[in-house]
């Protein structure tokens, strides 16, 4: 149960330790987050008691019960070695850094992370270079790390008191706990998110992902950006173009379009696109141009396809001049090379169940599965699909389906991928014994009971998409594990991060 509450006053949003990002620009927030992450990473290196030669350390962090809980896991030679588990000592200097890392990540209405994992990677022993990355958990029920006990309703309510959200952003599991206890969760009004965005924001979720990448560049953060590029819109600067409109207001094929791009020192060219009108205008004026830019609003997927099709572009930069993300052409080509279901993905973005179902059931629709090889697998068919992680003590009953390869990679980049017609994948799901399916593993998602899926499939007329053997799912389209070179973070030379990135 939820109930709207008045938006926090400016004073409450600005108080230290609650909403530290409220007075900062996106670029300043990203820089501050990088500084705090490095400080936390340096503290981790200072307290580690490990023999040289380790490859990476995962440090789980979770505020709960007035303490900051920590769990360290060491990775060495392909082995996972459990380490220290317990609360960080009160008064430790790192607590302020971690609290600020959480506070800076807050966005009005959207909230901040409930738990996070800081990954420290070491390369080049015996004198390694260290890099730091984070994997924030905004929505899942935080895991139990040690003796602190399971994350309870009281913990979630305490979190929301400091970092309030809109009803749409309250995690389902927390809402269920509140309903079971008969408790009403205080939430912000739905417009709180939009009011916090810059003027003319056209793709809030993608903007959020870009800010996350700018704050902590990593492979995972880049994949998060890419998966959000398959839905929603982007703005491109078409100043100087000869635009001819049809009677319906659409651009005529006779238009001569010139888009804003940047020449790089190495001779390559980068296309620019924006998630907000204010960023596009700021970049236009920073170039010393008079007047106002001519901005075209295009589907984000269409902008990706433009970069892939036009050989003059080697990169796409999103939100240049602010907290930005640069995507190399080869990664765009990787994303576009595998099947996608943009109709269903856009339906998820718009919270439109009819559009999601339309995408799933369309004659030309496609769905993907993430799979792992079975133990003692003899061939590519010896795999098992991934399921949503169940609550502790319960069996997995929710089969995960995906709308793109990037959605699979966002869950686990080591997964192999299978694809087939959407109806065939849903029929396959019926045979797995699942009680429900969940479309995508990272928000926005949609869950459907198998009884509903069965009814809809029964109502769909036969079409060329139907097959005689619906249990056959095609061979892998792409495996990120097989193509690690296709998922490499490139640092934007125009925005120094101070973090060591992979070459």
Coordinates of C-alpha atoms in Angstrom, one line a residue:
X1 CA 0.0 0.0 0.0
X2 CA 1.2 3.5 -0.9
X3 CA 0.2 7.0 -0.2
X4 CA 1.4 10.2 -1.8
X5 CA 3.3 12.6 0.5
X6 CA 4.3 16.2 -0.2
X7 CA 7.5 16.7 -2.0
X8 CA 10.4 17.3 0.3
X9 CA 11.2 21.0 0.8
X10 CA 14.3 22.5 -0.7
X11 CA 15.8 22.5 2.8
X12 CA 15.2 18.7 3.3
X13 CA 16.6 17.9 -0.2
X14 CA 19.7 19.8 0.5
X15 CA 20.6 18.5 3.9
X16 CA 23.9 16.7 4.2
X17 CA 23.7 12.9 4.1
X18 CA 20.3 12.9 2.5
X19 CA 20.4 14.3 -1.0
X20 CA 23.9 15.5 -1.7
X21 CA 23.4 15.8 -5.4
X22 CA 20.5 18.4 -5.3
X23 CA 22.7 21.5 -5.9
X24 CA 25.1 19.9 -8.4
X25 CA 25.0 19.6 -12.2
X26 CA 25.0 16.1 -13.7
X27 CA 28.7 16.5 -14.6
X28 CA 29.6 17.6 -11.1
X29 CA 27.7 14.7 -9.6
X30 CA 29.5 12.3 -11.9
X31 CA 32.9 13.7 -10.9
X32 CA 31.9 13.6 -7.2
X33 CA 30.8 10.0 -7.5
X34 CA 34.1 9.1 -9.2
X35 CA 36.0 10.8 -6.3
X36 CA 34.0 9.0 -3.7
X37 CA 34.4 5.6 -5.5
X38 CA 38.1 6.1 -5.6
X39 CA 38.2 7.0 -1.9
X40 CA 36.2 3.8 -1.1
X41 CA 38.4 1.8 -3.4
X42 CA 41.6 3.1 -1.8
X43 CA 40.2 2.3 1.7
X44 CA 39.5 -1.3 0.5
X45 CA 43.1 -1.6 -0.7
X46 CA 44.4 -0.3 2.6
X47 CA 42.5 -2.9 4.7
X48 CA 42.8 -5.9 2.4
X49 CA 44.8 -8.8 3.9
X50 CA 45.4 -10.8 0.7
X51 CA 48.5 -12.3 -0.9
X52 CA 49.6 -10.7 -4.2
X53 CA 48.3 -12.1 -7.4
X54 CA 44.6 -11.7 -7.0
X55 CA 42.6 -10.6 -10.0
X56 CA 39.6 -8.8 -8.5
X57 CA 37.8 -8.2 -5.2
X58 CA 34.1 -7.8 -4.9
X59 CA 33.0 -5.8 -1.8
X60 CA 29.3 -6.0 -1.0
X61 CA 28.1 -3.0 1.0
X62 CA 24.6 -2.7 2.6
X63 CA 23.2 -0.2 5.1
X64 CA 20.9 -2.1 7.5
X65 CA 19.9 -1.7 11.1
X66 CA 22.0 1.5 11.6
X67 CA 25.2 -0.3 10.5
X68 CA 27.1 -0.6 7.2
X69 CA 27.6 -4.3 6.4
X70 CA 30.4 -5.6 4.3
X71 CA 31.4 -8.8 2.6
X72 CA 34.6 -9.3 0.6
X73 CA 35.0 -12.0 -2.1
X74 CA 38.4 -12.6 -3.7
X75 CA 38.8 -13.9 -7.3
X76 CA 42.1 -15.6 -8.1
X77 CA 43.0 -18.1 -10.8
X78 CA 39.4 -18.8 -11.6
X79 CA 38.5 -19.5 -8.0
X80 CA 36.1 -17.6 -5.8
X81 CA 37.4 -17.2 -2.2
X82 CA 35.1 -15.9 0.5
X83 CA 36.7 -13.3 2.9
X84 CA 35.7 -10.9 5.6
X85 CA 32.0 -10.5 6.5
X86 CA 30.6 -8.2 9.1
X87 CA 29.8 -4.5 10.0
X88 CA 32.3 -1.7 9.4
X89 CA 33.4 -0.3 12.7
X90 CA 31.5 2.8 13.8
X91 CA 33.6 5.9 13.3
X92 CA 35.6 4.5 10.4
X93 CA 36.5 7.2 7.9
X94 CA 35.1 5.2 5.0
X95 CA 31.5 5.4 6.3
X96 CA 31.2 9.0 5.3
X97 CA 32.4 8.1 1.9
X98 CA 30.0 5.3 1.4
X99 CA 27.1 7.3 2.7
X100 CA 28.0 10.1 0.3
X101 CA 28.3 7.6 -2.5
X102 CA 24.7 6.6 -1.8
X103 CA 23.5 10.1 -1.3
X104 CA 25.0 11.4 -4.5
X105 CA 23.3 8.5 -6.4
X106 CA 19.9 9.7 -5.3
X107 CA 17.5 11.1 -7.9
X108 CA 14.2 12.7 -6.8
X109 CA 11.4 10.1 -7.2
X110 CA 13.7 7.4 -8.5
X111 CA 15.6 6.8 -5.3
X112 CA 19.1 5.5 -4.7
X113 CA 20.7 2.1 -4.2
X114 CA 19.7 -0.2 -1.5
X115 CA 23.0 -2.1 -1.6
X116 CA 26.0 -2.0 -3.9
X117 CA 29.1 -4.0 -4.9
X118 CA 32.4 -2.2 -5.3
X119 CA 34.7 -4.2 -7.6
X120 CA 38.5 -3.6 -7.4
X121 CA 40.4 -5.1 -10.3
X122 CA 44.2 -5.5 -10.3
X123 CA 46.2 -5.9 -13.5
X124 CA 50.0 -6.1 -14.0
X125 CA 51.3 -7.9 -11.0
X126 CA 53.8 -7.5 -9.2
X127 CA 53.1 -3.8 -9.6
X128 CA 49.4 -3.7 -10.5
X129 CA 47.2 -0.9 -11.7
X130 CA 43.9 -0.8 -9.9
X131 CA 40.5 0.1 -11.3
X132 CA 37.2 0.5 -9.5
X133 CA 33.7 -0.1 -10.6
X134 CA 30.3 -0.4 -8.9
X135 CA 27.1 -2.4 -9.4
X136 CA 24.3 -0.6 -7.7
X137 CA 21.2 -2.5 -6.6
X138 CA 18.2 -0.1 -6.8
X139 CA 15.3 -2.6 -6.8
X140 CA 16.2 -6.1 -5.6
X141 CA 15.8 -7.1 -2.0
X142 CA 19.4 -6.8 -0.6
X143 CA 21.0 -10.1 0.1
X144 CA 21.9 -11.2 3.6
X145 CA 25.7 -10.8 4.0
X146 CA 26.3 -12.2 7.5
X147 CA 24.6 -12.2 10.9
X148 CA 22.6 -9.0 10.3
X149 CA 19.5 -11.1 9.3
X150 CA 17.2 -10.7 6.3
X151 CA 16.3 -7.3 4.9
X152 CA 12.9 -6.5 6.4
X153 CA 10.1 -4.1 5.9
X154 CA 11.4 -1.8 8.6
X155 CA 14.8 -1.6 6.8
X156 CA 13.0 -0.6 3.5
X157 CA 10.9 2.0 5.2
X158 CA 13.9 3.5 6.9
X159 CA 15.6 3.7 3.5
X160 CA 12.6 5.4 1.9
X161 CA 12.3 7.9 4.7
X162 CA 15.7 9.3 3.7
X163 CA 15.4 8.6 0.0
X164 CA 11.7 8.8 -1.0
X165 CA 10.5 7.4 -4.3
X166 CA 7.4 7.6 -6.5
X167 CA 5.0 4.7 -6.3
X168 CA 6.2 3.3 -9.6
X169 CA 9.8 3.1 -8.2
X170 CA 8.9 1.3 -5.0
X171 CA 10.2 -2.3 -5.4
X172 CA 7.4 -4.9 -5.7
X173 CA 8.9 -7.0 -2.9
X174 CA 8.8 -4.1 -0.5
X175 CA 5.2 -3.2 -1.5
X176 CA 4.3 -6.9 -0.9
X177 CA 5.8 -6.8 2.6
X178 CA 4.0 -3.5 3.4
X179 CA 0.7 -4.9 2.2
X180 CA 1.1 -8.1 4.3
X181 CA 1.8 -6.0 7.3
X182 CA -1.0 -3.6 6.6
X183 CA 1.4 -0.7 6.4
X184 CA 1.1 2.3 4.0
X185 CA 4.3 3.4 2.3
X186 CA 4.6 7.2 1.9
X187 CA 5.6 8.0 -1.7
X188 CA 6.2 11.1 -3.8
X189 CA 3.8 12.3 -6.4
X190 CA 4.3 10.8 -9.9
X191 CA 5.5 14.1 -11.4
X192 CA 8.5 14.2 -9.0
X193 CA 10.7 12.4 -11.4
X194 CA 9.9 14.6 -14.4
X195 CA 10.3 17.8 -12.4
X196 CA 13.8 16.8 -11.4
X197 CA 14.8 16.2 -15.0
X198 CA 16.3 19.1 -17.1
X199 CA 13.9 20.9 -19.5
X200 CA 13.1 18.9 -22.6
X201 CA 14.3 15.5 -21.3
X202 CA 13.2 12.9 -23.8
X203 CA 14.7 9.7 -22.4
X204 CA 14.9 9.7 -18.6
X205 CA 16.0 6.1 -18.1
X206 CA 18.8 6.4 -20.7
X207 CA 19.9 9.6 -19.1
X208 CA 20.0 7.9 -15.8
X209 CA 22.2 5.1 -17.3
X210 CA 24.5 7.6 -18.9
X211 CA 25.0 9.4 -15.5
X212 CA 25.8 6.0 -13.9
X213 CA 28.4 5.3 -16.6
X214 CA 30.0 8.8 -16.2
X215 CA 30.2 8.3 -12.5
X216 CA 31.8 4.8 -12.7
X217 CA 32.9 3.7 -16.2
X218 CA 32.8 -0.1 -16.5
X219 CA 31.7 -2.8 -18.9
X220 CA 28.6 -3.3 -16.9
X221 CA 27.7 0.4 -16.9
X222 CA 28.2 0.6 -20.7
X223 CA 25.9 -2.4 -21.2
X224 CA 23.3 -0.6 -19.0
X225 CA 23.5 2.4 -21.4
X226 CA 23.3 0.2 -24.5
X227 CA 20.3 -1.8 -23.3
X228 CA 18.5 1.5 -22.7
X229 CA 19.3 2.7 -26.2
X230 CA 16.9 0.1 -27.7
X231 CA 13.9 2.1 -26.5
X232 CA 12.7 5.7 -26.3
X233 CA 14.0 8.7 -28.2
X234 CA 17.1 10.8 -28.6
X235 CA 17.7 14.4 -29.9
X236 CA 20.2 15.1 -32.7
X237 CA 21.3 18.6 -33.8
X238 CA 20.4 19.1 -37.4
X239 CA 21.3 22.8 -37.6
X240 CA 22.3 23.8 -41.1
X241 CA 20.1 21.1 -42.7
X242 CA 17.6 21.7 -45.5
X243 CA 14.5 20.2 -44.0
X244 CA 11.5 19.7 -46.1
X245 CA 8.3 18.7 -44.4
X246 CA 5.3 16.8 -45.9
X247 CA 1.7 17.9 -45.4
X248 CA 1.6 15.6 -42.3
X249 CA 4.6 17.3 -40.8
X250 CA 7.0 14.4 -41.4
X251 CA 10.4 14.9 -42.9
X252 CA 10.5 14.4 -46.7
X253 CA 13.1 12.1 -48.3
X254 CA 14.1 15.1 -50.2
X255 CA 15.5 16.8 -47.1
X256 CA 19.3 17.4 -46.9
X257 CA 20.2 16.5 -43.3
X258 CA 23.4 17.6 -41.7
X259 CA 23.9 16.3 -38.1
X260 CA 26.2 17.6 -35.4
X261 CA 29.4 15.4 -35.1
X262 CA 32.9 15.9 -33.8
X263 CA 36.3 15.3 -35.4
X264 CA 38.6 13.3 -33.2
X265 CA 42.4 13.8 -32.9
X266 CA 42.9 10.4 -34.6
X267 CA 40.9 11.4 -37.7
X268 CA 37.7 9.5 -36.8
X269 CA 34.3 11.2 -36.4
X270 CA 31.8 10.9 -33.6
X271 CA 28.0 11.5 -33.9
X272 CA 26.4 13.4 -31.1
X273 CA 23.0 12.7 -29.6
X274 CA 21.2 14.0 -26.5
X275 CA 18.7 12.9 -23.9
X276 CA 17.7 16.4 -23.0
X277 CA 17.1 19.7 -24.9
X278 CA 19.1 21.7 -22.4
X279 CA 22.3 19.7 -23.0
X280 CA 21.9 20.0 -26.8
X281 CA 21.4 23.7 -26.5
X282 CA 24.4 24.1 -24.2
X283 CA 26.7 22.3 -26.6
X284 CA 25.4 24.4 -29.5
X285 CA 26.2 27.6 -27.7
X286 CA 29.5 26.3 -26.4
X287 CA 30.6 26.0 -30.1
X288 CA 30.0 29.8 -30.4
X289 CA 26.9 29.5 -32.7
X290 CA 24.2 32.1 -32.7
X291 CA 20.5 31.6 -32.4
X292 CA 19.0 28.2 -31.3
X293 CA 19.8 24.7 -32.6
X294 CA 17.5 22.8 -34.9
X295 CA 16.8 19.6 -32.9
X296 CA 15.2 16.4 -34.4
X297 CA 13.7 13.8 -32.1
X298 CA 14.4 10.3 -33.4
X299 CA 14.0 6.8 -31.9
X300 CA 17.2 5.9 -30.1
X301 CA 17.4 2.6 -32.0
X302 CA 17.3 4.6 -35.3
X303 CA 20.3 6.7 -34.1
X304 CA 22.2 3.5 -33.4
X305 CA 21.3 2.2 -36.9
X306 CA 22.5 5.4 -38.4
X307 CA 25.9 5.1 -36.8
X308 CA 26.2 1.4 -37.9
X309 CA 25.1 2.3 -41.5
X310 CA 27.2 5.4 -42.1
X311 CA 30.9 4.6 -42.3
X312 CA 32.0 8.1 -41.5
X313 CA 31.0 7.6 -37.8
X314 CA 33.3 5.6 -35.5
X315 CA 31.5 6.5 -32.2
X316 CA 28.3 7.8 -30.8
X317 CA 28.6 10.2 -27.9
X318 CA 25.5 10.6 -25.7
X319 CA 25.1 14.0 -23.8
X320 CA 28.3 15.5 -24.9
X321 CA 29.5 18.3 -22.7
X322 CA 27.8 16.9 -19.6
X323 CA 27.9 13.5 -17.9
X324 CA 28.4 11.6 -21.1
X325 CA 29.0 8.1 -22.6
X326 CA 30.8 7.2 -25.7
X327 CA 29.9 4.0 -27.6
X328 CA 32.3 2.7 -30.2
X329 CA 30.8 1.5 -33.5
X330 CA 31.8 -2.1 -33.0
X331 CA 29.7 -2.3 -29.9
X332 CA 26.7 -0.8 -31.7
X333 CA 27.2 -3.3 -34.5
X334 CA 27.3 -6.1 -31.8
X335 CA 24.0 -4.9 -30.4
X336 CA 22.3 -4.6 -33.8
X337 CA 23.6 -7.9 -35.0
X338 CA 21.3 -10.0 -32.8
X339 CA 17.5 -10.1 -32.9
X340 CA 15.6 -7.5 -30.8
X341 CA 12.0 -6.9 -29.9
X342 CA 11.8 -3.1 -29.8
X343 CA 8.0 -3.1 -29.7
X344 CA 8.0 -5.0 -26.4
X345 CA 10.9 -3.0 -25.0
X346 CA 9.1 0.3 -25.8
X347 CA 6.0 -1.1 -24.3
X348 CA 7.9 -1.8 -21.1
X349 CA 9.3 1.8 -21.1
X350 CA 5.8 3.3 -21.5
X351 CA 4.3 0.9 -19.0
X352 CA 1.9 -0.3 -21.7
X353 CA 0.9 -4.0 -21.1
X354 CA -1.1 -4.1 -24.4
X355 CA 2.0 -3.0 -26.4
X356 CA 4.3 -5.5 -24.5
X357 CA 1.9 -8.3 -25.4
X358 CA 1.6 -7.1 -29.0
X359 CA 5.4 -7.3 -29.3
X360 CA 5.5 -10.8 -27.7
X361 CA 2.8 -12.2 -29.9
X362 CA 3.5 -10.4 -33.2
X363 CA 4.0 -12.8 -36.2
X364 CA 7.5 -11.3 -36.7
X365 CA 8.3 -10.8 -33.0
X366 CA 11.3 -12.4 -31.4
X367 CA 12.4 -13.2 -27.9
X368 CA 15.7 -14.3 -26.4
X369 CA 16.7 -16.7 -23.7
X370 CA 19.9 -16.5 -21.6
X371 CA 21.3 -20.0 -21.1
X372 CA 24.1 -21.8 -19.4
X373 CA 25.7 -25.1 -20.5
X374 CA 24.6 -28.2 -18.4
X375 CA 27.2 -30.0 -16.4
X376 CA 29.0 -32.5 -18.7
X377 CA 27.3 -30.9 -21.8
X378 CA 28.1 -32.7 -25.0
X379 CA 26.8 -30.1 -27.5
X380 CA 25.2 -26.7 -27.9
X381 CA 21.7 -28.1 -27.2
X382 CA 22.8 -29.2 -23.7
X383 CA 21.9 -25.9 -21.9
X384 CA 19.4 -24.7 -19.3
X385 CA 17.7 -21.3 -19.3
X386 CA 18.2 -18.7 -16.5
X387 CA 15.4 -18.1 -14.0
X388 CA 14.7 -15.1 -11.8
X389 CA 16.3 -15.5 -8.4
X390 CA 13.7 -16.7 -6.0
X391 CA 13.1 -15.5 -2.4
X392 CA 15.2 -17.4 0.1
X393 CA 13.7 -20.8 0.8
X394 CA 11.6 -20.8 -2.3
X395 CA 12.0 -22.6 -5.7
X396 CA 12.7 -20.7 -8.9
X397 CA 9.4 -20.4 -10.8
X398 CA 9.9 -17.4 -13.0
X399 CA 11.5 -17.9 -16.4
X400 CA 13.4 -14.9 -17.7
X401 CA 12.8 -13.8 -21.3
X402 CA 14.7 -10.9 -23.0
X403 CA 14.1 -8.3 -25.7
X404 CA 17.8 -7.9 -26.7
X405 CA 21.3 -9.3 -26.3
X406 CA 22.1 -6.2 -24.1
X407 CA 19.3 -7.2 -21.7
X408 CA 20.9 -10.6 -21.3
X409 CA 24.3 -9.2 -20.9
X410 CA 23.0 -6.8 -18.2
X411 CA 22.1 -9.8 -16.1
X412 CA 25.2 -11.8 -16.8
X413 CA 27.7 -11.2 -19.7
X414 CA 28.9 -14.9 -19.6
X415 CA 25.4 -16.2 -20.6
X416 CA 25.0 -17.7 -24.1
X417 CA 22.0 -16.5 -26.0
X418 CA 19.2 -18.3 -27.9
X419 CA 16.5 -16.6 -29.9
X420 CA 13.3 -17.7 -31.7
X421 CA 9.9 -16.4 -32.7
X422 CA 8.2 -14.9 -29.7
X423 CA 5.3 -17.3 -29.8
X424 CA 7.6 -20.3 -30.0
X425 CA 9.6 -19.1 -27.0
X426 CA 6.4 -18.6 -25.0
X427 CA 5.3 -22.2 -26.0
X428 CA 8.7 -23.4 -24.9
X429 CA 8.2 -21.6 -21.6
X430 CA 4.9 -23.4 -21.1
X431 CA 6.8 -26.7 -21.2
X432 CA 9.3 -25.7 -18.6
X433 CA 6.9 -25.9 -15.7
X434 CA 7.3 -22.2 -14.9
X435 CA 4.4 -20.5 -13.1
X436 CA 5.2 -17.2 -14.8
X437 CA 7.6 -15.4 -17.2
X438 CA 9.3 -12.1 -16.7
X439 CA 10.3 -10.0 -19.7
X440 CA 13.8 -8.7 -19.0
X441 CA 15.7 -8.9 -15.7
X442 CA 16.4 -5.2 -15.2
X443 CA 13.7 -2.5 -14.9
X444 CA 11.4 -1.8 -16.6
X445 CA 10.1 -5.4 -16.6
X446 CA 6.7 -7.1 -16.9
X447 CA 5.6 -10.4 -15.4
X448 CA 2.9 -12.6 -16.8
X449 CA 1.3 -15.7 -15.3
X450 CA 1.5 -18.8 -17.5
X451 CA -2.3 -19.3 -17.5
X452 CA -2.6 -15.8 -19.1
X453 CA 0.1 -16.7 -21.6
X454 CA -1.6 -19.9 -22.5
X455 CA -4.9 -18.2 -23.0
X456 CA -3.4 -15.5 -25.3
X457 CA -1.5 -18.1 -27.3
X458 CA -4.8 -20.1 -27.8
X459 CA -6.5 -16.9 -29.0
X460 CA -3.8 -16.1 -31.6
X461 CA -4.6 -17.3 -35.1
X462 CA -2.2 -19.5 -36.9
X463 CA 0.5 -17.6 -38.8
X464 CA 3.8 -18.3 -40.5
X465 CA 5.5 -17.6 -37.2
X466 CA 4.0 -20.8 -35.8
X467 CA 6.1 -23.9 -36.0
X468 CA 5.5 -27.7 -35.7
X469 CA 8.1 -28.0 -33.0
X470 CA 8.0 -25.1 -30.6
X471 CA 10.5 -26.6 -28.2
X472 CA 13.4 -26.0 -30.6
X473 CA 15.2 -22.8 -29.8
X474 CA 17.8 -21.7 -32.3
X475 CA 21.6 -22.0 -31.8
X476 CA 23.4 -19.1 -30.1
X477 CA 23.1 -15.7 -31.8
X478 CA 26.0 -14.3 -29.9
X479 CA 27.8 -15.1 -26.7
X480 CA 29.6 -12.3 -24.9
X481 CA 31.9 -14.8 -23.3
X482 CA 33.0 -15.8 -26.8
X483 CA 33.4 -12.2 -27.9
X484 CA 35.0 -10.3 -25.0
X485 CA 36.6 -7.8 -27.4
X486 CA 33.1 -6.5 -28.2
X487 CA 32.5 -5.3 -24.7
X488 CA 35.3 -2.9 -23.9
X489 CA 35.0 0.4 -22.1
X490 CA 36.6 3.3 -24.0
X491 CA 37.3 6.4 -22.0
X492 CA 36.0 9.7 -23.5
X493 CA 39.1 11.7 -24.1
X494 CA 37.1 14.8 -23.4
X495 CA 36.1 13.9 -19.9
X496 CA 38.9 12.6 -17.8
X497 CA 37.7 10.1 -15.1
X498 CA 40.8 9.4 -13.0
X499 CA 39.9 5.7 -13.1
X500 CA 42.0 3.2 -14.9
X501 CA 40.0 1.7 -17.7
X502 CA 40.6 -1.4 -19.9
X503 CA 42.4 -0.8 -23.1

